[in-house]
């Protein structure tokens, strides 16, 4: 042992104390020895001075060794304690060990080697115990910290749930507001459109050219507003899962031609060629003709809006697996690839500035996306800035009215490397399915 050990000997017998002193000296142990002869003095020495070890005689004049051990324990004074007993005191020894003594030594067996060995191992055991105590203490503390952290996390989770609930409620109210407002505004708008149309009929009296022009502008703007209102209404219904498809068998070529005819004047006004290529051998499909036309009108409207010169092509063809593709291509401004997935989000436009050149609600593609998904179809985009864009819609020839594809990923590339957009469709509850869709939209 390198360090000097501070040892307290508690023994009333002067001869025994001398024997211990001699044994320690002979063992070559570096010690600083203190000696007391009763429990009270031992207790006050241990209360004021830290010792490496106590050698305690069980039989003391005032109180026995057990009393000292108990007083030390209740005062939380920790020190390795070797009890010196007489042979035949085994019962007492056991009691002392249970009470907290580290080790024991029969007085008759005291020798330099044994005493040195007992001292060393008592100190080692004591230190190991202290380390174990410390580890237990640290473990307890970190366990308590974890409990606190857990409680804090639970509290935060509850707050997030609460905020989530509030957000859902706010979103529900927003959709309700949009639905109510657009619905309410449609009635006067229909009156404005209807009466303008009547005014323009010659049998209701001749208007001057200037008056006719003004009424025509009221009519055009009314139709445009109605289109915007219908978009908002459709969107809010889709969000609430209250828009349903009305399936029927019809000639898809006819619907495509109708949509193209409706948009031709807008293309002509911008000097854009509007070309149709129809490769269908069988044009009969089971789908919702109103919604198919709406999709095409929206795509054509965008193609015309975002193209300043060149051509717009509409192509319809059959695909393997009883599927059809409707493709709208333009030679317009194009879309940066980084915006491919955003433009399908509601109210998202490539140019989000107030001073943007192209008008619109930013709902068209979000509505198309939801409708195509409800039809069990997919949308693909290909676009190059300043060159043009291509939107390809792939649809099954026959839709399943409950087609839902909740688990599809948000966006992917298809086998040809096209960006392929998918999003969870808006659900239609069985009760909501009774709600019918609005009238077809017009997009100027
Ligand atoms: P809106 O046309 O009302 O702005 P959409 O949802 O129809 O909303 O389109 C979202 C955005 O996608 C448009 O604002 C535009 O930035 C971009 N976009 C859509 N179609 C085209 C296209 N054919 N060419 C260029 N950009 C397009």
Short mmCIF file of C-alpha atoms and ligand atoms in Angstrom, two decimals:
data_model
loop_
_atom_site.label_atom_id
_atom_site.label_comp_id
_atom_site.label_asym_id
_atom_site.label_seq_id
_atom_site.Cartn_x
_atom_site.Cartn_y
_atom_site.Cartn_z
CA UNK A 1 0.00 0.00 0.00
CA UNK A 2 1.57 3.26 -1.09
CA UNK A 3 -0.57 5.85 0.61
CA UNK A 4 -0.50 6.39 4.36
CA UNK A 5 -3.62 4.85 5.83
CA UNK A 6 -5.46 6.67 8.56
CA UNK A 7 -6.65 3.96 10.92
CA UNK A 8 -8.80 4.35 14.01
CA UNK A 9 -8.42 1.63 16.64
CA UNK A 10 -11.37 1.43 19.05
CA UNK A 11 -10.33 -0.80 21.92
CA UNK A 12 -10.40 -0.36 25.68
CA UNK A 13 -7.53 -2.77 26.26
CA UNK A 14 -4.15 -1.08 26.11
CA UNK A 15 -2.39 -4.43 25.51
CA UNK A 16 -4.61 -5.24 22.54
CA UNK A 17 -4.00 -1.79 21.05
CA UNK A 18 -0.27 -2.28 21.41
CA UNK A 19 -0.52 -5.69 19.73
CA UNK A 20 -2.29 -4.09 16.77
CA UNK A 21 0.25 -1.30 16.57
CA UNK A 22 3.14 -3.77 16.57
CA UNK A 23 1.50 -6.02 13.99
CA UNK A 24 0.96 -3.09 11.64
CA UNK A 25 4.52 -1.87 12.04
CA UNK A 26 5.88 -5.34 11.38
CA UNK A 27 3.66 -5.72 8.32
CA UNK A 28 5.30 -2.60 6.88
CA UNK A 29 2.00 -0.83 6.41
CA UNK A 30 2.31 2.98 6.32
CA UNK A 31 -0.29 4.02 8.86
CA UNK A 32 -1.31 7.02 10.85
CA UNK A 33 -2.89 5.44 13.87
CA UNK A 34 -5.46 7.01 16.21
CA UNK A 35 -6.67 5.17 19.25
CA UNK A 36 -9.80 5.56 21.40
CA UNK A 37 -11.21 3.31 24.07
CA UNK A 38 -14.98 3.84 23.98
CA UNK A 39 -17.98 4.35 21.64
CA UNK A 40 -18.54 8.05 22.35
CA UNK A 41 -14.94 9.02 21.61
CA UNK A 42 -14.93 6.79 18.54
CA UNK A 43 -18.09 8.45 17.27
CA UNK A 44 -16.78 11.99 17.71
CA UNK A 45 -13.44 11.05 16.08
CA UNK A 46 -15.26 9.59 13.07
CA UNK A 47 -17.59 12.59 12.89
CA UNK A 48 -14.69 15.00 12.52
CA UNK A 49 -11.96 13.04 10.70
CA UNK A 50 -12.13 10.85 7.60
CA UNK A 51 -10.47 7.44 8.23
CA UNK A 52 -9.51 4.75 5.78
CA UNK A 53 -10.56 2.03 8.19
CA UNK A 54 -11.74 1.35 11.76
CA UNK A 55 -10.57 -1.61 13.81
CA UNK A 56 -13.32 -2.04 16.38
CA UNK A 57 -13.29 -4.21 19.45
CA UNK A 58 -16.77 -5.55 20.06
CA UNK A 59 -16.53 -5.36 23.83
CA UNK A 60 -16.25 -1.77 24.99
CA UNK A 61 -16.81 -0.34 28.47
CA UNK A 62 -19.69 2.10 27.73
CA UNK A 63 -21.62 0.52 24.80
CA UNK A 64 -20.87 -2.43 22.54
CA UNK A 65 -19.51 -2.28 18.95
CA UNK A 66 -22.99 -2.85 17.47
CA UNK A 67 -24.16 0.46 18.96
CA UNK A 68 -21.30 2.31 17.28
CA UNK A 69 -22.06 0.69 13.92
CA UNK A 70 -25.73 1.66 14.20
CA UNK A 71 -24.91 5.24 15.22
CA UNK A 72 -22.53 5.54 12.27
CA UNK A 73 -25.17 4.22 9.85
CA UNK A 74 -27.87 6.58 11.08
CA UNK A 75 -25.45 9.53 10.84
CA UNK A 76 -24.55 8.41 7.30
CA UNK A 77 -20.86 8.24 8.21
CA UNK A 78 -19.31 5.74 5.84
CA UNK A 79 -16.07 3.98 6.66
CA UNK A 80 -14.79 0.39 6.31
CA UNK A 81 -15.11 -1.32 9.66
CA UNK A 82 -13.28 -4.47 10.78
CA UNK A 83 -14.64 -5.95 14.02
CA UNK A 84 -12.22 -7.61 16.42
CA UNK A 85 -13.98 -10.42 18.28
CA UNK A 86 -13.10 -13.38 20.42
CA UNK A 87 -13.44 -16.89 19.12
CA UNK A 88 -16.86 -18.22 20.15
CA UNK A 89 -18.58 -14.89 19.35
CA UNK A 90 -19.68 -16.10 15.91
CA UNK A 91 -23.32 -15.23 16.57
CA UNK A 92 -22.38 -11.68 17.47
CA UNK A 93 -20.03 -11.44 14.50
CA UNK A 94 -22.84 -12.35 12.14
CA UNK A 95 -25.04 -9.72 13.70
CA UNK A 96 -22.30 -7.08 13.29
CA UNK A 97 -21.77 -7.99 9.62
CA UNK A 98 -25.50 -7.71 9.01
CA UNK A 99 -25.52 -4.30 10.69
CA UNK A 100 -22.84 -3.04 8.28
CA UNK A 101 -19.36 -4.19 9.44
CA UNK A 102 -17.09 -4.85 6.48
CA UNK A 103 -15.14 -7.79 7.94
CA UNK A 104 -14.10 -9.41 11.23
CA UNK A 105 -10.93 -10.78 12.80
CA UNK A 106 -10.51 -13.02 15.84
CA UNK A 107 -8.20 -11.28 18.26
CA UNK A 108 -6.36 -14.55 18.86
CA UNK A 109 -5.40 -14.66 15.19
CA UNK A 110 -3.94 -11.18 14.88
CA UNK A 111 -0.63 -11.35 13.01
CA UNK A 112 1.13 -8.77 10.81
CA UNK A 113 0.22 -10.59 7.56
CA UNK A 114 -3.40 -11.28 8.48
CA UNK A 115 -3.98 -7.77 9.76
CA UNK A 116 -2.42 -6.20 6.65
CA UNK A 117 -4.47 -8.50 4.43
CA UNK A 118 -7.71 -7.80 6.31
CA UNK A 119 -7.09 -4.05 6.15
CA UNK A 120 -6.40 -4.06 2.43
CA UNK A 121 -9.40 -6.17 1.54
CA UNK A 122 -11.70 -4.18 3.86
CA UNK A 123 -10.64 -0.98 2.15
CA UNK A 124 -11.01 -2.58 -1.30
CA UNK A 125 -14.47 -3.92 -0.49
CA UNK A 126 -15.48 -0.59 0.93
CA UNK A 127 -14.29 1.28 -2.17
CA UNK A 128 -16.10 -1.17 -4.46
CA UNK A 129 -19.24 -0.68 -2.41
CA UNK A 130 -18.87 3.07 -2.65
CA UNK A 131 -18.49 2.84 -6.43
CA UNK A 132 -21.54 0.61 -6.66
CA UNK A 133 -23.45 3.09 -4.49
CA UNK A 134 -22.34 5.93 -6.74
CA UNK A 135 -23.35 4.03 -9.87
CA UNK A 136 -26.72 3.23 -8.32
CA UNK A 137 -27.14 6.87 -7.38
CA UNK A 138 -26.23 8.01 -10.90
CA UNK A 139 -28.56 5.42 -12.39
CA UNK A 140 -31.35 6.62 -10.12
CA UNK A 141 -30.71 10.22 -11.09
CA UNK A 142 -30.68 9.51 -14.83
CA UNK A 143 -33.78 7.38 -14.40
CA UNK A 144 -35.50 10.31 -12.70
CA UNK A 145 -34.32 12.63 -15.47
CA UNK A 146 -35.74 10.21 -18.04
CA UNK A 147 -39.06 10.15 -16.25
CA UNK A 148 -39.12 13.96 -16.31
CA UNK A 149 -38.17 14.01 -20.01
CA UNK A 150 -40.87 11.47 -20.72
CA UNK A 151 -43.43 13.57 -18.91
CA UNK A 152 -42.29 16.63 -20.89
CA UNK A 153 -42.56 14.69 -24.16
CA UNK A 154 -46.03 13.48 -23.25
CA UNK A 155 -47.02 17.06 -22.50
CA UNK A 156 -45.62 18.23 -25.84
CA UNK A 157 -47.35 15.39 -27.65
CA UNK A 158 -50.64 16.41 -26.08
CA UNK A 159 -50.02 20.00 -27.19
CA UNK A 160 -49.25 18.86 -30.74
CA UNK A 161 -52.40 16.73 -30.76
CA UNK A 162 -54.36 19.72 -29.55
CA UNK A 163 -52.85 21.98 -32.21
CA UNK A 164 -53.45 19.32 -34.82
CA UNK A 165 -57.04 19.15 -33.79
CA UNK A 166 -57.33 22.95 -33.98
CA UNK A 167 -55.70 22.95 -37.43
CA UNK A 168 -58.06 20.27 -38.67
CA UNK A 169 -60.98 22.22 -37.34
CA UNK A 170 -59.71 25.44 -38.96
CA UNK A 171 -59.20 23.60 -42.24
CA UNK A 172 -62.69 22.12 -42.02
CA UNK A 173 -64.17 25.57 -41.39
CA UNK A 174 -62.15 27.02 -44.27
CA UNK A 175 -63.49 24.33 -46.64
CA UNK A 176 -66.99 24.89 -45.35
CA UNK A 177 -66.62 28.64 -45.85
CA UNK A 178 -65.28 28.16 -49.38
CA UNK A 179 -68.08 25.76 -50.24
CA UNK A 180 -70.80 28.00 -48.81
CA UNK A 181 -69.45 31.19 -50.35
CA UNK A 182 -68.91 29.75 -53.80
CA UNK A 183 -72.31 28.11 -53.69
CA UNK A 184 -74.02 31.33 -52.59
CA UNK A 185 -72.20 33.42 -55.19
CA UNK A 186 -73.11 31.07 -58.01
CA UNK A 187 -76.82 31.89 -57.82
CA UNK A 188 -76.52 35.65 -58.54
CA UNK A 189 -73.77 34.90 -61.05
CA UNK A 190 -76.08 32.58 -62.98
CA UNK A 191 -78.68 35.37 -62.99
CA UNK A 192 -76.12 37.85 -64.36
CA UNK A 193 -75.09 35.40 -67.08
CA UNK A 194 -78.67 34.43 -67.91
CA UNK A 195 -79.96 38.01 -68.15
CA UNK A 196 -76.96 39.14 -70.21
CA UNK A 197 -77.67 36.31 -72.65
CA UNK A 198 -81.33 37.38 -72.84
CA UNK A 199 -80.35 41.00 -73.41
CA UNK A 200 -78.16 39.94 -76.32
CA UNK A 201 -81.07 38.16 -78.03
CA UNK A 202 -82.53 40.43 -80.77
CA UNK A 203 -86.12 39.54 -79.89
CA UNK A 204 -85.78 41.43 -76.58
CA UNK A 205 -85.13 44.66 -78.41
CA UNK A 206 -82.23 46.08 -80.34
CA UNK A 207 -79.18 47.27 -78.43
CA UNK A 208 -76.79 49.78 -79.86
CA UNK A 209 -73.38 48.31 -80.81
CA UNK A 210 -71.83 49.94 -77.75
CA UNK A 211 -74.53 48.52 -75.44
CA UNK A 212 -74.18 45.08 -77.02
CA UNK A 213 -70.39 45.21 -76.48
CA UNK A 214 -70.88 46.13 -72.85
CA UNK A 215 -73.41 43.35 -72.25
CA UNK A 216 -71.09 40.90 -74.02
CA UNK A 217 -68.30 41.92 -71.61
CA UNK A 218 -70.64 41.44 -68.65
CA UNK A 219 -71.43 37.98 -70.03
CA UNK A 220 -67.77 37.04 -70.61
CA UNK A 221 -66.67 38.25 -67.19
CA UNK A 222 -69.66 36.57 -65.57
CA UNK A 223 -68.69 33.27 -67.20
CA UNK A 224 -65.11 33.71 -66.06
CA UNK A 225 -66.23 34.41 -62.51
CA UNK A 226 -68.53 31.41 -62.62
CA UNK A 227 -65.62 29.27 -63.71
CA UNK A 228 -63.56 30.50 -60.75
CA UNK A 229 -66.44 29.86 -58.37
CA UNK A 230 -66.92 26.37 -59.75
CA UNK A 231 -63.23 25.64 -59.26
CA UNK A 232 -63.40 26.75 -55.63
CA UNK A 233 -66.59 24.77 -55.09
CA UNK A 234 -65.15 21.63 -56.71
CA UNK A 235 -61.99 21.98 -54.71
CA UNK A 236 -63.78 22.38 -51.39
CA UNK A 237 -65.98 19.39 -52.20
CA UNK A 238 -62.95 17.30 -53.12
CA UNK A 239 -61.23 18.34 -49.90
CA UNK A 240 -64.27 17.33 -47.89
CA UNK A 241 -64.54 14.05 -49.85
CA UNK A 242 -67.95 15.12 -51.08
CA UNK A 243 -67.38 15.09 -54.80
CA UNK A 244 -68.45 11.97 -56.55
CA UNK A 245 -68.03 10.60 -60.05
CA UNK A 246 -71.13 9.76 -62.09
CA UNK A 247 -70.17 6.83 -64.26
CA UNK A 248 -71.79 6.14 -67.65
CA UNK A 249 -70.82 4.63 -70.99
CA UNK A 250 -70.08 7.31 -73.59
CA UNK A 251 -67.97 8.12 -76.63
CA UNK A 252 -64.82 9.75 -75.27
CA UNK A 253 -63.89 11.11 -78.73
CA UNK A 254 -67.08 13.15 -78.77
CA UNK A 255 -66.34 14.63 -75.32
CA UNK A 256 -62.80 15.46 -76.40
CA UNK A 257 -64.02 17.15 -79.55
CA UNK A 258 -66.58 19.13 -77.55
CA UNK A 259 -63.88 20.38 -75.16
CA UNK A 260 -61.54 21.25 -78.01
CA UNK A 261 -64.33 23.12 -79.85
CA UNK A 262 -65.10 25.06 -76.70
CA UNK A 263 -61.47 26.15 -76.38
CA UNK A 264 -60.79 26.80 -80.06
CA UNK A 265 -61.85 30.46 -80.00
CA UNK A 266 -59.36 31.14 -77.19
CA UNK A 267 -56.55 29.47 -79.16
CA UNK A 268 -57.57 31.40 -82.29
CA UNK A 269 -57.52 34.66 -80.34
CA UNK A 270 -53.82 34.03 -79.58
CA UNK A 271 -53.08 32.74 -83.09
CA UNK A 272 -52.28 29.29 -81.75
CA UNK A 273 -53.03 26.17 -83.80
CA UNK A 274 -55.10 23.66 -81.89
CA UNK A 275 -54.61 20.21 -83.37
CA UNK A 276 -56.27 16.91 -82.45
CA UNK A 277 -54.97 13.46 -83.19
CA UNK A 278 -57.31 10.64 -82.26
CA UNK A 279 -55.94 7.10 -82.63
CA UNK A 280 -58.74 5.33 -80.79
CA UNK A 281 -60.19 2.26 -82.50
CA UNK A 282 -62.78 1.92 -79.78
CA UNK A 283 -63.91 5.23 -78.27
CA UNK A 284 -66.40 3.76 -75.87
CA UNK A 285 -65.51 4.22 -72.17
CA UNK A 286 -67.18 3.98 -68.78
CA UNK A 287 -66.37 7.16 -66.87
CA UNK A 288 -67.84 10.53 -65.88
CA UNK A 289 -68.08 12.54 -69.15
CA UNK A 290 -68.53 15.86 -67.32
CA UNK A 291 -65.34 15.35 -65.34
CA UNK A 292 -63.38 14.09 -68.39
CA UNK A 293 -64.37 17.26 -70.22
CA UNK A 294 -63.46 19.35 -67.17
CA UNK A 295 -59.99 17.78 -67.04
CA UNK A 296 -59.40 18.43 -70.71
CA UNK A 297 -60.70 21.98 -70.56
CA UNK A 298 -58.41 22.73 -67.62
CA UNK A 299 -55.37 21.29 -69.41
CA UNK A 300 -56.21 23.10 -72.64
CA UNK A 301 -56.90 26.32 -70.80
CA UNK A 302 -53.43 26.12 -69.17
CA UNK A 303 -51.79 25.18 -72.47
CA UNK A 304 -53.36 28.19 -74.19
CA UNK A 305 -52.75 30.53 -71.27
CA UNK A 306 -49.05 29.67 -70.97
CA UNK A 307 -48.28 29.59 -74.71
CA UNK A 308 -47.57 32.76 -76.67
CA UNK A 309 -46.92 31.21 -80.08
CA UNK A 310 -46.82 27.82 -81.69
CA UNK A 311 -49.22 24.92 -81.35
CA UNK A 312 -51.32 22.98 -78.89
CA UNK A 313 -51.83 19.28 -79.62
CA UNK A 314 -54.39 16.98 -78.14
CA UNK A 315 -53.68 13.32 -78.64
CA UNK A 316 -55.82 10.36 -77.60
CA UNK A 317 -54.57 6.81 -77.90
CA UNK A 318 -55.11 3.33 -76.59
CA UNK A 319 -52.66 1.82 -74.15
CA UNK A 320 -52.07 -1.82 -73.23
CA UNK A 321 -54.15 -3.13 -70.34
CA UNK A 322 -57.43 -1.57 -71.54
CA UNK A 323 -56.24 1.91 -70.76
CA UNK A 324 -56.35 5.22 -72.61
CA UNK A 325 -53.99 8.16 -72.73
CA UNK A 326 -55.10 11.74 -73.21
CA UNK A 327 -52.14 13.99 -73.95
CA UNK A 328 -52.04 17.78 -74.12
CA UNK A 329 -48.82 19.30 -75.46
CA UNK A 330 -47.92 22.92 -75.92
CA UNK A 331 -45.02 25.06 -77.10
CA UNK A 332 -45.36 27.43 -74.15
CA UNK A 333 -43.17 28.80 -71.40
CA UNK A 334 -42.55 25.37 -69.80
CA UNK A 335 -42.26 24.48 -66.11
CA UNK A 336 -39.00 24.20 -64.14
CA UNK A 337 -38.54 20.55 -62.97
CA UNK A 338 -38.30 21.68 -59.34
CA UNK A 339 -41.93 22.85 -59.56
CA UNK A 340 -43.31 19.62 -61.03
CA UNK A 341 -44.63 18.30 -57.77
CA UNK A 342 -45.72 21.67 -56.34
CA UNK A 343 -48.01 22.69 -59.18
CA UNK A 344 -50.42 19.91 -58.18
CA UNK A 345 -50.84 21.44 -54.75
CA UNK A 346 -53.83 23.71 -54.27
CA UNK A 347 -53.16 27.41 -54.81
CA UNK A 348 -49.59 26.70 -55.97
CA UNK A 349 -48.34 28.41 -59.12
CA UNK A 350 -44.85 28.60 -60.58
CA UNK A 351 -45.10 32.38 -60.35
CA UNK A 352 -46.57 33.17 -56.93
CA UNK A 353 -46.00 36.94 -57.10
CA UNK A 354 -48.90 39.38 -57.00
CA UNK A 355 -47.67 40.94 -60.22
CA UNK A 356 -47.65 37.61 -62.06
CA UNK A 357 -48.40 37.72 -65.74
CA UNK A 358 -50.83 34.79 -65.91
CA UNK A 359 -54.10 34.86 -63.98
CA UNK A 360 -55.65 31.86 -62.23
CA UNK A 361 -56.63 30.38 -58.89
CA UNK A 362 -53.94 27.71 -58.78
CA UNK A 363 -56.64 25.09 -58.24
CA UNK A 364 -56.95 23.61 -61.74
CA UNK A 365 -54.20 21.00 -61.49
CA UNK A 366 -55.10 20.16 -57.88
CA UNK A 367 -58.63 19.38 -59.05
CA UNK A 368 -57.41 17.43 -62.09
CA UNK A 369 -55.07 15.47 -59.87
CA UNK A 370 -57.85 14.49 -57.47
CA UNK A 371 -60.24 13.59 -60.29
CA UNK A 372 -57.66 11.49 -62.13
CA UNK A 373 -56.85 9.69 -58.92
CA UNK A 374 -60.52 9.02 -58.25
CA UNK A 375 -60.69 7.52 -61.75
CA UNK A 376 -57.77 5.22 -60.95
CA UNK A 377 -55.51 7.05 -63.39
CA UNK A 378 -52.11 8.71 -63.38
CA UNK A 379 -50.70 12.02 -64.56
CA UNK A 380 -47.30 12.41 -66.19
CA UNK A 381 -45.55 15.67 -66.96
CA UNK A 382 -42.72 16.43 -69.27
CA UNK A 383 -41.64 20.01 -69.66
CA UNK A 384 -38.71 22.13 -70.71
CA UNK A 385 -38.42 25.84 -70.01
CA UNK A 386 -39.02 27.97 -73.13
CA UNK A 387 -39.78 24.82 -75.15
CA UNK A 388 -43.14 23.58 -73.90
CA UNK A 389 -45.01 21.17 -71.67
CA UNK A 390 -46.75 17.85 -71.99
CA UNK A 391 -49.41 16.57 -69.60
CA UNK A 392 -50.35 12.93 -70.12
CA UNK A 393 -53.36 11.44 -68.36
CA UNK A 394 -53.60 7.67 -68.32
CA UNK A 395 -57.02 6.26 -67.46
CA UNK A 396 -58.63 2.84 -67.34
CA UNK A 397 -61.24 2.39 -70.06
CA UNK A 398 -63.66 1.48 -67.33
CA UNK A 399 -63.39 3.19 -63.98
CA UNK A 400 -64.37 1.64 -60.68
CA UNK A 401 -66.44 4.17 -58.87
CA UNK A 402 -64.87 3.46 -55.50
CA UNK A 403 -61.31 3.64 -56.83
CA UNK A 404 -59.10 4.82 -54.03
CA UNK A 405 -55.35 4.45 -53.83
CA UNK A 406 -54.38 5.68 -50.41
CA UNK A 407 -51.03 4.01 -50.27
CA UNK A 408 -49.52 5.41 -53.45
CA UNK A 409 -46.38 7.52 -53.07
CA UNK A 410 -46.46 11.27 -53.74
CA UNK A 411 -44.29 11.45 -56.84
CA UNK A 412 -42.21 9.09 -58.89
CA UNK A 413 -40.52 8.65 -62.24
CA UNK A 414 -42.14 6.17 -64.59
CA UNK A 415 -40.26 3.64 -66.73
CA UNK A 416 -39.68 6.24 -69.46
CA UNK A 417 -38.20 8.68 -66.97
CA UNK A 418 -41.23 10.97 -66.97
CA UNK A 419 -42.08 12.71 -63.75
CA UNK A 420 -45.13 10.91 -62.53
CA UNK A 421 -47.34 12.62 -60.01
CA UNK A 422 -49.57 10.80 -57.56
CA UNK A 423 -51.25 12.00 -54.42
CA UNK A 424 -53.77 10.49 -52.07
CA UNK A 425 -57.21 11.15 -53.46
CA UNK A 426 -59.83 12.81 -51.40
CA UNK A 427 -62.04 10.22 -49.87
CA UNK A 428 -65.69 9.95 -50.59
CA UNK A 429 -67.70 8.64 -47.73
CA UNK A 430 -70.71 6.53 -48.67
CA UNK A 431 -72.96 9.22 -47.25
CA UNK A 432 -71.11 11.95 -49.13
CA UNK A 433 -71.48 10.01 -52.36
CA UNK A 434 -75.09 11.17 -52.58
CA UNK A 435 -73.94 14.76 -53.22
CA UNK A 436 -73.91 15.55 -56.91
CA UNK A 437 -71.26 17.57 -58.69
CA UNK A 438 -71.68 21.13 -59.87
CA UNK A 439 -72.20 22.22 -63.44
CA UNK A 440 -69.38 21.94 -65.98
CA UNK A 441 -66.75 24.62 -65.65
CA UNK A 442 -65.65 27.10 -68.27
CA UNK A 443 -62.12 28.33 -68.20
CA UNK A 444 -61.21 31.45 -70.16
P1 LIG B 1 -53.72 28.19 -62.53
O1 LIG B 1 -53.62 27.86 -63.99
O2 LIG B 1 -55.07 28.66 -62.13
O3 LIG B 1 -52.61 29.06 -62.05
P2 LIG B 1 -53.25 25.38 -62.19
O4 LIG B 1 -53.40 24.51 -60.99
O5 LIG B 1 -54.04 25.00 -63.39
O6 LIG B 1 -53.54 26.83 -61.72
O7 LIG B 1 -51.72 25.37 -62.58
C1 LIG B 1 -50.76 25.59 -61.57
C2 LIG B 1 -49.51 26.20 -62.14
O8 LIG B 1 -48.84 25.24 -62.98
C3 LIG B 1 -49.74 27.37 -63.07
O9 LIG B 1 -49.91 28.57 -62.33
C4 LIG B 1 -48.47 27.38 -63.89
O10 LIG B 1 -47.44 27.97 -63.14
C5 LIG B 1 -48.16 25.89 -64.04
N1 LIG B 1 -48.68 25.34 -65.30
C6 LIG B 1 -49.76 24.55 -65.47
N2 LIG B 1 -49.91 24.21 -66.78
C7 LIG B 1 -48.88 24.79 -67.43
C8 LIG B 1 -48.47 24.82 -68.81
N3 LIG B 1 -49.14 24.16 -69.76
N4 LIG B 1 -47.36 25.52 -69.12
C9 LIG B 1 -46.68 26.18 -68.18
N5 LIG B 1 -47.02 26.20 -66.85
C10 LIG B 1 -48.10 25.52 -66.49
#
